[in-house]
Amino acid sequence: MKCCRDYCRGCLVPTCNFQGCCSFPHGICYTIMGILLAFGGVVMNMYVVLSCFFQRIALINPVTGEPIPGSERGYGFLGREVDYGLQPDYQQCIYYPAEEEAEIFDSWVKAGKAFAYMSGILGLVCFCVLLLSCCVAFSPSMYERWLFWFYIFASLCIAFSFLMFGSEFCSENNCKVAQGGGWAISTFFFWLCCANTVKSIDKFYLLTSVFVEYDERVEVGGKAS
């Protein structure tokens, strides 16, 4: 940890120093915990984006106001559940045909999709930094001022992905949360746990720096006497 001791705690721009492979300069416990939580969040966020079951919608007959039998399908950001007997593009999903996309994708759906993508990008960037923490010592500002707020923003972004439920297509039909919505909620809590963990990494740095500085003063004092 000596390489980090001279770094400014208040620096807005984080600095770093390579310490060797698997040296865990910020402590093995918090680093591994942060990596596992970040990986879980990235995987969950990926499922949210790719899933065609973010919501389930049953079409409503505009004349009778009753759900049309057999019309319930899963809908997501990239595609919807494939109709029975048709070949899916991936998993059980097909990409939106042009006419369906024009009907479904209003400003609410586009905003929800953009927030889901932003959450994934922020989470992936933070995950890469935490992976580097296994062998690179970063200054406290990396965790306290950057990763912490990145994860807070990522959690807000994944929460705003539910703007998809405000679309006109959803309001005109019977719309409810599906499996992908549950994954989005899981991603939200993953990001919050990651934010708490990176704050703990910063506290571990401060505690370790105090002990290193104390040991070096004792060593210098012993040599002088």
PDB file of C-alpha atoms in Angstrom:
ATOM      1  CA  MET A   1       0.000   0.000   0.000  1.00  0.00           C
ATOM      2  CA  LYS A   2       3.020   2.314   0.182  1.00  0.00           C
ATOM      3  CA  CYS A   3       2.518   3.405  -3.429  1.00  0.00           C
ATOM      4  CA  CYS A   4      -0.933   4.794  -2.576  1.00  0.00           C
ATOM      5  CA  ARG A   5       0.030   6.552   0.652  1.00  0.00           C
ATOM      6  CA  ASP A   6       1.139   9.767  -1.035  1.00  0.00           C
ATOM      7  CA  TYR A   7      -1.945  10.137  -3.204  1.00  0.00           C
ATOM      8  CA  CYS A   8      -4.259  13.022  -2.467  1.00  0.00           C
ATOM      9  CA  ARG A   9      -7.564  11.926  -0.952  1.00  0.00           C
ATOM     10  CA  GLY A  10      -9.319  14.948  -2.371  1.00  0.00           C
ATOM     11  CA  CYS A  11      -8.027  14.555  -5.936  1.00  0.00           C
ATOM     12  CA  LEU A  12     -10.872  14.555  -8.455  1.00  0.00           C
ATOM     13  CA  VAL A  13      -8.774  12.684 -11.030  1.00  0.00           C
ATOM     14  CA  PRO A  14      -7.839   9.206  -9.740  1.00  0.00           C
ATOM     15  CA  THR A  15      -4.266   7.983  -9.987  1.00  0.00           C
ATOM     16  CA  CYS A  16      -2.962   4.430  -9.948  1.00  0.00           C
ATOM     17  CA  ASN A  17       0.137   2.292  -9.581  1.00  0.00           C
ATOM     18  CA  PHE A  18       0.675  -1.294 -10.717  1.00  0.00           C
ATOM     19  CA  GLN A  19       1.467  -3.564  -7.760  1.00  0.00           C
ATOM     20  CA  GLY A  20       1.739  -6.982  -9.379  1.00  0.00           C
ATOM     21  CA  CYS A  21      -0.705  -9.675 -10.418  1.00  0.00           C
ATOM     22  CA  CYS A  22      -3.140 -10.752  -7.684  1.00  0.00           C
ATOM     23  CA  SER A  23      -1.479  -8.481  -5.119  1.00  0.00           C
ATOM     24  CA  PHE A  24      -4.879  -7.091  -3.984  1.00  0.00           C
ATOM     25  CA  PRO A  25      -3.545  -3.720  -2.797  1.00  0.00           C
ATOM     26  CA  HIS A  26      -7.023  -2.728  -1.577  1.00  0.00           C
ATOM     27  CA  GLY A  27      -7.633  -5.916   0.393  1.00  0.00           C
ATOM     28  CA  ILE A  28      -8.681  -9.293  -0.969  1.00  0.00           C
ATOM     29  CA  CYS A  29     -12.032  -9.483   0.852  1.00  0.00           C
ATOM     30  CA  TYR A  30     -13.632  -6.240  -0.352  1.00  0.00           C
ATOM     31  CA  THR A  31     -12.075  -6.557  -3.811  1.00  0.00           C
ATOM     32  CA  ILE A  32     -13.422 -10.061  -4.428  1.00  0.00           C
ATOM     33  CA  MET A  33     -16.800  -9.080  -2.960  1.00  0.00           C
ATOM     34  CA  GLY A  34     -16.984  -6.049  -5.244  1.00  0.00           C
ATOM     35  CA  ILE A  35     -16.007  -8.094  -8.322  1.00  0.00           C
ATOM     36  CA  LEU A  36     -18.645 -10.754  -7.643  1.00  0.00           C
ATOM     37  CA  LEU A  37     -21.392  -8.185  -7.055  1.00  0.00           C
ATOM     38  CA  ALA A  38     -20.368  -6.215 -10.140  1.00  0.00           C
ATOM     39  CA  PHE A  39     -20.345  -9.369 -12.275  1.00  0.00           C
ATOM     40  CA  GLY A  40     -23.812 -10.303 -11.014  1.00  0.00           C
ATOM     41  CA  GLY A  41     -25.106  -6.845 -11.856  1.00  0.00           C
ATOM     42  CA  VAL A  42     -23.620  -6.929 -15.364  1.00  0.00           C
ATOM     43  CA  VAL A  43     -25.165 -10.346 -16.068  1.00  0.00           C
ATOM     44  CA  MET A  44     -28.571  -9.272 -14.721  1.00  0.00           C
ATOM     45  CA  ASN A  45     -28.452  -6.057 -16.761  1.00  0.00           C
ATOM     46  CA  MET A  46     -27.586  -8.055 -19.871  1.00  0.00           C
ATOM     47  CA  TYR A  47     -30.652 -10.261 -19.299  1.00  0.00           C
ATOM     48  CA  VAL A  48     -32.804  -7.139 -18.902  1.00  0.00           C
ATOM     49  CA  VAL A  49     -31.656  -5.755 -22.265  1.00  0.00           C
ATOM     50  CA  LEU A  50     -31.857  -9.036 -24.180  1.00  0.00           C
ATOM     51  CA  SER A  51     -35.016 -10.453 -22.630  1.00  0.00           C
ATOM     52  CA  CYS A  52     -38.297 -10.264 -24.519  1.00  0.00           C
ATOM     53  CA  PHE A  53     -40.146 -10.789 -21.247  1.00  0.00           C
ATOM     54  CA  PHE A  54     -39.663  -7.407 -19.583  1.00  0.00           C
ATOM     55  CA  GLN A  55     -43.435  -7.094 -19.607  1.00  0.00           C
ATOM     56  CA  ARG A  56     -46.368  -9.265 -20.650  1.00  0.00           C
ATOM     57  CA  ILE A  57     -49.112  -7.605 -22.667  1.00  0.00           C
ATOM     58  CA  ALA A  58     -52.503  -9.003 -23.571  1.00  0.00           C
ATOM     59  CA  LEU A  59     -54.140  -7.093 -26.402  1.00  0.00           C
ATOM     60  CA  ILE A  60     -57.499  -5.498 -25.620  1.00  0.00           C
ATOM     61  CA  ASN A  61     -60.381  -5.616 -28.078  1.00  0.00           C
ATOM     62  CA  PRO A  62     -61.167  -1.908 -28.685  1.00  0.00           C
ATOM     63  CA  VAL A  63     -64.864  -2.691 -29.227  1.00  0.00           C
ATOM     64  CA  THR A  64     -65.631  -4.928 -26.241  1.00  0.00           C
ATOM     65  CA  GLY A  65     -62.799  -3.779 -23.955  1.00  0.00           C
ATOM     66  CA  GLU A  66     -62.012  -7.418 -23.172  1.00  0.00           C
ATOM     67  CA  PRO A  67     -58.616  -9.157 -23.571  1.00  0.00           C
ATOM     68  CA  ILE A  68     -58.256 -10.995 -26.880  1.00  0.00           C
ATOM     69  CA  PRO A  69     -57.805 -14.733 -26.107  1.00  0.00           C
ATOM     70  CA  GLY A  70     -54.340 -16.042 -26.946  1.00  0.00           C
ATOM     71  CA  SER A  71     -52.908 -12.569 -27.595  1.00  0.00           C
ATOM     72  CA  GLU A  72     -50.743 -12.335 -24.481  1.00  0.00           C
ATOM     73  CA  ARG A  73     -47.060 -12.054 -25.368  1.00  0.00           C
ATOM     74  CA  GLY A  74     -43.822 -11.081 -23.715  1.00  0.00           C
ATOM     75  CA  TYR A  75     -42.292  -7.765 -24.814  1.00  0.00           C
ATOM     76  CA  GLY A  76     -38.798  -6.385 -24.295  1.00  0.00           C
ATOM     77  CA  PHE A  77     -36.399  -3.708 -25.524  1.00  0.00           C
ATOM     78  CA  LEU A  78     -35.064  -5.653 -28.515  1.00  0.00           C
ATOM     79  CA  GLY A  79     -37.928  -7.951 -29.416  1.00  0.00           C
ATOM     80  CA  ARG A  80     -41.058  -9.763 -28.339  1.00  0.00           C
ATOM     81  CA  GLU A  81     -42.062 -13.355 -27.677  1.00  0.00           C
ATOM     82  CA  VAL A  82     -42.298 -15.356 -30.883  1.00  0.00           C
ATOM     83  CA  ASP A  83     -45.709 -16.466 -32.107  1.00  0.00           C
ATOM     84  CA  TYR A  84     -46.497 -20.156 -31.862  1.00  0.00           C
ATOM     85  CA  GLY A  85     -45.097 -22.153 -34.771  1.00  0.00           C
ATOM     86  CA  LEU A  86     -42.683 -19.472 -35.990  1.00  0.00           C
ATOM     87  CA  GLN A  87     -38.889 -19.626 -35.903  1.00  0.00           C
ATOM     88  CA  PRO A  88     -37.346 -17.388 -33.167  1.00  0.00           C
ATOM     89  CA  ASP A  89     -34.413 -15.080 -33.869  1.00  0.00           C
ATOM     90  CA  TYR A  90     -32.872 -15.859 -30.465  1.00  0.00           C
ATOM     91  CA  GLN A  91     -34.096 -17.857 -27.471  1.00  0.00           C
ATOM     92  CA  GLN A  92     -37.920 -17.556 -27.608  1.00  0.00           C
ATOM     93  CA  CYS A  93     -37.817 -14.065 -29.117  1.00  0.00           C
ATOM     94  CA  ILE A  94     -38.037 -12.335 -32.475  1.00  0.00           C
ATOM     95  CA  TYR A  95     -36.787  -8.856 -33.255  1.00  0.00           C
ATOM     96  CA  TYR A  96     -39.542  -6.300 -33.729  1.00  0.00           C
ATOM     97  CA  PRO A  97     -40.805  -6.072 -37.313  1.00  0.00           C
ATOM     98  CA  ALA A  98     -40.697  -2.518 -38.643  1.00  0.00           C
ATOM     99  CA  GLU A  99     -44.462  -1.975 -38.398  1.00  0.00           C
ATOM    100  CA  GLU A 100     -44.645  -3.289 -34.822  1.00  0.00           C
ATOM    101  CA  GLU A 101     -41.659  -1.215 -33.745  1.00  0.00           C
ATOM    102  CA  ALA A 102     -43.294   1.913 -35.132  1.00  0.00           C
ATOM    103  CA  GLU A 103     -46.458   1.109 -33.185  1.00  0.00           C
ATOM    104  CA  ILE A 104     -44.820   0.172 -29.864  1.00  0.00           C
ATOM    105  CA  PHE A 105     -41.756   2.408 -29.626  1.00  0.00           C
ATOM    106  CA  ASP A 106     -42.916   5.812 -28.476  1.00  0.00           C
ATOM    107  CA  SER A 107     -40.824   8.197 -26.360  1.00  0.00           C
ATOM    108  CA  TRP A 108     -41.507   6.204 -23.165  1.00  0.00           C
ATOM    109  CA  VAL A 109     -40.167   2.945 -24.558  1.00  0.00           C
ATOM    110  CA  LYS A 110     -37.164   4.669 -26.158  1.00  0.00           C
ATOM    111  CA  ALA A 111     -36.328   6.381 -22.870  1.00  0.00           C
ATOM    112  CA  GLY A 112     -36.602   3.132 -20.913  1.00  0.00           C
ATOM    113  CA  LYS A 113     -34.365   1.372 -23.435  1.00  0.00           C
ATOM    114  CA  ALA A 114     -31.769   4.159 -23.297  1.00  0.00           C
ATOM    115  CA  PHE A 115     -31.667   4.024 -19.491  1.00  0.00           C
ATOM    116  CA  ALA A 116     -31.281   0.223 -19.543  1.00  0.00           C
ATOM    117  CA  TYR A 117     -28.327   0.561 -21.941  1.00  0.00           C
ATOM    118  CA  MET A 118     -26.768   3.330 -19.862  1.00  0.00           C
ATOM    119  CA  SER A 119     -27.037   1.207 -16.722  1.00  0.00           C
ATOM    120  CA  GLY A 120     -25.244  -1.652 -18.465  1.00  0.00           C
ATOM    121  CA  ILE A 121     -22.458   0.576 -19.793  1.00  0.00           C
ATOM    122  CA  LEU A 122     -21.797   2.163 -16.385  1.00  0.00           C
ATOM    123  CA  GLY A 123     -21.849  -1.229 -14.688  1.00  0.00           C
ATOM    124  CA  LEU A 124     -19.442  -2.736 -17.226  1.00  0.00           C
ATOM    125  CA  VAL A 125     -16.958   0.134 -16.856  1.00  0.00           C
ATOM    126  CA  CYS A 126     -17.011  -0.193 -13.059  1.00  0.00           C
ATOM    127  CA  PHE A 127     -16.621  -3.974 -13.302  1.00  0.00           C
ATOM    128  CA  CYS A 128     -13.453  -3.540 -15.403  1.00  0.00           C
ATOM    129  CA  VAL A 129     -12.011  -1.119 -12.832  1.00  0.00           C
ATOM    130  CA  LEU A 130     -12.734  -3.554 -10.000  1.00  0.00           C
ATOM    131  CA  LEU A 131     -11.012  -6.318 -11.961  1.00  0.00           C
ATOM    132  CA  LEU A 132      -7.950  -4.092 -12.274  1.00  0.00           C
ATOM    133  CA  SER A 133      -8.051  -3.556  -8.493  1.00  0.00           C
ATOM    134  CA  CYS A 134      -6.642  -7.065  -8.118  1.00  0.00           C
ATOM    135  CA  CYS A 135      -3.269  -5.787  -9.268  1.00  0.00           C
ATOM    136  CA  VAL A 136      -3.484  -1.975  -9.434  1.00  0.00           C
ATOM    137  CA  ALA A 137      -3.577   0.410  -6.470  1.00  0.00           C
ATOM    138  CA  PHE A 138      -5.958   3.295  -7.127  1.00  0.00           C
ATOM    139  CA  SER A 139      -6.228   6.515  -5.184  1.00  0.00           C
ATOM    140  CA  PRO A 140      -9.284   6.867  -2.887  1.00  0.00           C
ATOM    141  CA  SER A 141     -11.013   9.242  -5.298  1.00  0.00           C
ATOM    142  CA  MET A 142     -11.481   6.338  -7.717  1.00  0.00           C
ATOM    143  CA  TYR A 143     -13.816   4.608  -5.264  1.00  0.00           C
ATOM    144  CA  GLU A 144     -15.210   7.511  -3.256  1.00  0.00           C
ATOM    145  CA  ARG A 145     -15.900   9.979  -6.056  1.00  0.00           C
ATOM    146  CA  TRP A 146     -16.135   7.871  -9.221  1.00  0.00           C
ATOM    147  CA  LEU A 147     -17.172   4.251  -8.763  1.00  0.00           C
ATOM    148  CA  PHE A 148     -19.560   5.064  -5.914  1.00  0.00           C
ATOM    149  CA  TRP A 149     -21.471   7.652  -7.960  1.00  0.00           C
ATOM    150  CA  PHE A 150     -21.270   5.578 -11.134  1.00  0.00           C
ATOM    151  CA  TYR A 151     -23.074   2.790  -9.306  1.00  0.00           C
ATOM    152  CA  ILE A 152     -25.624   5.195  -7.862  1.00  0.00           C
ATOM    153  CA  PHE A 153     -26.334   6.547 -11.352  1.00  0.00           C
ATOM    154  CA  ALA A 154     -26.480   2.979 -12.732  1.00  0.00           C
ATOM    155  CA  SER A 155     -29.080   2.031 -10.120  1.00  0.00           C
ATOM    156  CA  LEU A 156     -31.153   5.087 -11.041  1.00  0.00           C
ATOM    157  CA  CYS A 157     -30.850   4.256 -14.740  1.00  0.00           C
ATOM    158  CA  ILE A 158     -32.077   0.687 -14.327  1.00  0.00           C
ATOM    159  CA  ALA A 159     -34.964   1.995 -12.233  1.00  0.00           C
ATOM    160  CA  PHE A 160     -35.908   4.393 -15.037  1.00  0.00           C
ATOM    161  CA  SER A 161     -36.023   1.473 -17.470  1.00  0.00           C
ATOM    162  CA  PHE A 162     -39.548   0.929 -16.104  1.00  0.00           C
ATOM    163  CA  LEU A 163     -40.577   4.024 -18.069  1.00  0.00           C
ATOM    164  CA  MET A 164     -41.458   1.434 -20.700  1.00  0.00           C
ATOM    165  CA  PHE A 165     -44.682   0.840 -18.776  1.00  0.00           C
ATOM    166  CA  GLY A 166     -45.768   4.409 -19.490  1.00  0.00           C
ATOM    167  CA  SER A 167     -46.068   3.814 -23.235  1.00  0.00           C
ATOM    168  CA  GLU A 168     -49.339   4.324 -25.075  1.00  0.00           C
ATOM    169  CA  PHE A 169     -49.271   0.725 -26.281  1.00  0.00           C
ATOM    170  CA  CYS A 170     -49.038  -0.456 -22.675  1.00  0.00           C
ATOM    171  CA  SER A 171     -51.811   1.830 -21.453  1.00  0.00           C
ATOM    172  CA  GLU A 172     -54.182   0.735 -24.213  1.00  0.00           C
ATOM    173  CA  ASN A 173     -53.716  -2.958 -23.415  1.00  0.00           C
ATOM    174  CA  ASN A 174     -53.426  -5.226 -20.379  1.00  0.00           C
ATOM    175  CA  CYS A 175     -49.804  -4.735 -19.312  1.00  0.00           C
ATOM    176  CA  LYS A 176     -47.993  -6.356 -16.371  1.00  0.00           C
ATOM    177  CA  VAL A 177     -44.449  -6.968 -15.116  1.00  0.00           C
ATOM    178  CA  ALA A 178     -42.745 -10.133 -16.355  1.00  0.00           C
ATOM    179  CA  GLN A 179     -39.481 -11.937 -15.694  1.00  0.00           C
ATOM    180  CA  GLY A 180     -37.288  -9.232 -17.207  1.00  0.00           C
ATOM    181  CA  GLY A 181     -38.795  -6.667 -14.844  1.00  0.00           C
ATOM    182  CA  GLY A 182     -37.765  -8.879 -11.937  1.00  0.00           C
ATOM    183  CA  TRP A 183     -34.230  -8.986 -13.324  1.00  0.00           C
ATOM    184  CA  ALA A 184     -34.234  -5.186 -13.479  1.00  0.00           C
ATOM    185  CA  ILE A 185     -35.167  -5.021  -9.795  1.00  0.00           C
ATOM    186  CA  SER A 186     -32.361  -7.486  -9.013  1.00  0.00           C
ATOM    187  CA  THR A 187     -29.931  -5.346 -11.007  1.00  0.00           C
ATOM    188  CA  PHE A 188     -31.004  -2.286  -9.012  1.00  0.00           C
ATOM    189  CA  PHE A 189     -30.066  -3.976  -5.726  1.00  0.00           C
ATOM    190  CA  PHE A 190     -26.818  -5.344  -7.200  1.00  0.00           C
ATOM    191  CA  TRP A 191     -25.761  -1.795  -8.097  1.00  0.00           C
ATOM    192  CA  LEU A 192     -26.646  -0.476  -4.633  1.00  0.00           C
ATOM    193  CA  CYS A 193     -24.621  -3.277  -2.999  1.00  0.00           C
ATOM    194  CA  CYS A 194     -21.709  -2.454  -5.309  1.00  0.00           C
ATOM    195  CA  ALA A 195     -21.895   1.216  -4.303  1.00  0.00           C
ATOM    196  CA  ASN A 196     -21.739   0.250  -0.629  1.00  0.00           C
ATOM    197  CA  THR A 197     -18.832  -2.144  -1.267  1.00  0.00           C
ATOM    198  CA  VAL A 198     -16.658   0.391  -3.102  1.00  0.00           C
ATOM    199  CA  LYS A 199     -17.174   2.819  -0.219  1.00  0.00           C
ATOM    200  CA  SER A 200     -15.868   0.082   2.087  1.00  0.00           C
ATOM    201  CA  ILE A 201     -12.851  -0.390  -0.162  1.00  0.00           C
ATOM    202  CA  ASP A 202     -12.094   3.306   0.302  1.00  0.00           C
ATOM    203  CA  LYS A 203     -12.339   2.952   4.097  1.00  0.00           C
ATOM    204  CA  PHE A 204     -10.042  -0.078   3.982  1.00  0.00           C
ATOM    205  CA  TYR A 205      -7.504   2.056   2.111  1.00  0.00           C
ATOM    206  CA  LEU A 206      -7.580   4.755   4.785  1.00  0.00           C
ATOM    207  CA  LEU A 207      -7.207   2.271   7.648  1.00  0.00           C
ATOM    208  CA  THR A 208      -4.348   0.443   5.951  1.00  0.00           C
ATOM    209  CA  SER A 209      -2.557   3.697   5.140  1.00  0.00           C
ATOM    210  CA  VAL A 210      -2.613   4.698   8.814  1.00  0.00           C
ATOM    211  CA  PHE A 211      -1.054   1.411   9.893  1.00  0.00           C
ATOM    212  CA  VAL A 212       1.590   1.503   7.135  1.00  0.00           C
ATOM    213  CA  GLU A 213       2.572   5.054   8.058  1.00  0.00           C
ATOM    214  CA  TYR A 214       2.734   4.126  11.742  1.00  0.00           C
ATOM    215  CA  ASP A 215       4.924   1.068  11.044  1.00  0.00           C
ATOM    216  CA  GLU A 216       7.322   3.094   8.935  1.00  0.00           C
ATOM    217  CA  ARG A 217       7.659   5.773  11.640  1.00  0.00           C
ATOM    218  CA  VAL A 218       8.364   3.088  14.232  1.00  0.00           C
ATOM    219  CA  GLU A 219      10.963   1.549  11.920  1.00  0.00           C
ATOM    220  CA  VAL A 220      12.649   4.880  11.295  1.00  0.00           C
ATOM    221  CA  GLY A 221      12.564   5.726  14.991  1.00  0.00           C
ATOM    222  CA  GLY A 222      14.121   2.363  15.891  1.00  0.00           C
ATOM    223  CA  LYS A 223      16.967   2.851  13.456  1.00  0.00           C
ATOM    224  CA  ALA A 224      17.621   6.358  14.702  1.00  0.00           C
ATOM    225  CA  SER A 225      17.903   5.207  18.323  1.00  0.00           C
TER     226      SER A 225
END
